[in-house]
Amino acid sequence: MKKKILSVMLTLGLLFSLTGCNYSEVETEEKTKEDTSSMFVCVEESLSWIVVYHKETKVMYVISDGSYNHGTFTVLLDADGSPMLWEK
């Protein structure tokens, strides 16, 4: 009986240690925030990243918003390798 309880506990512990949680925000409509003091306009937000574009050049960037790499800017690229431009 003790072996069965121990094996169930170990199985549950292994099961919980192998599962992970991931959250992604699904947006049904385009969300834009415009701040006059900033040179960037926020297009989309998630728990781990934010998509923005530069007001003058319209070049799009993704900003990491995770706990381990908060604030890293990365330019978004088209299929041909050129910077992705915001078009509304």
XYZ file of C-alpha atoms in Angstrom:
88
model
C 0.000 0.000 0.000
C 2.820 2.426 0.830
C 4.482 1.663 -2.503
C 1.289 2.514 -4.393
C 0.869 5.819 -2.544
C 4.537 6.655 -3.107
C 4.320 5.814 -6.809
C 1.154 7.940 -7.204
C 2.826 10.860 -5.429
C 5.963 10.555 -7.570
C 3.865 10.316 -10.737
C 1.878 13.421 -9.800
C 5.072 15.283 -8.896
C 6.618 14.341 -12.252
C 3.430 15.300 -14.085
C 3.290 18.750 -12.478
C 6.985 19.384 -13.053
C 6.684 18.641 -16.786
C 3.729 20.926 -17.433
C 4.214 24.608 -18.099
C 2.024 27.634 -18.337
C 1.982 30.069 -21.214
C -0.348 33.020 -21.645
C -0.931 34.838 -24.869
C -3.404 37.634 -25.310
C -5.619 37.257 -28.373
C -6.933 40.538 -29.669
C -10.063 40.720 -31.749
C -9.697 44.329 -32.788
C -6.691 46.502 -33.464
C -5.608 48.371 -30.349
C -3.574 51.540 -30.738
C -2.386 53.964 -28.080
C -0.903 57.257 -29.110
C 1.145 59.334 -26.685
C 2.204 62.779 -27.884
C 5.382 62.792 -25.780
C 6.664 59.508 -27.217
C 8.174 58.832 -30.622
C 6.570 55.351 -30.640
C 2.957 54.229 -30.976
C 1.897 51.000 -29.276
C 0.085 48.611 -31.630
C -0.264 45.377 -29.673
C 0.609 44.124 -26.178
C 1.113 40.697 -24.656
C 2.536 39.489 -21.364
C 5.999 39.024 -22.853
C 6.216 41.555 -25.726
C 4.892 44.856 -27.100
C 4.690 45.796 -30.796
C 5.296 49.498 -31.562
C 6.083 51.631 -34.584
C 8.095 54.833 -34.923
C 5.825 57.826 -35.665
C 7.990 59.349 -38.399
C 9.531 56.332 -40.143
C 6.644 53.860 -39.523
C 9.245 51.101 -38.879
C 7.827 48.415 -36.569
C 9.647 47.006 -33.523
C 8.905 44.387 -30.918
C 9.966 45.165 -27.335
C 10.522 42.340 -24.890
C 8.466 42.709 -21.739
C 9.487 39.515 -19.963
C 10.930 39.376 -16.489
C 14.351 38.204 -17.717
C 14.885 40.488 -20.734
C 12.703 43.545 -20.241
C 13.182 46.352 -22.774
C 15.054 44.705 -25.674
C 14.078 46.327 -29.017
C 14.064 44.143 -32.156
C 13.122 45.408 -35.609
C 10.435 43.389 -37.395
C 11.353 42.280 -40.930
C 9.325 41.485 -44.054
C 9.831 38.245 -45.986
C 12.458 39.933 -48.186
C 14.462 41.117 -45.148
C 13.529 44.793 -45.268
C 12.093 46.504 -42.145
C 8.357 46.037 -41.714
C 6.450 49.315 -42.084
C 3.194 50.187 -40.333
C 0.280 50.574 -42.732
C -3.219 51.358 -41.594
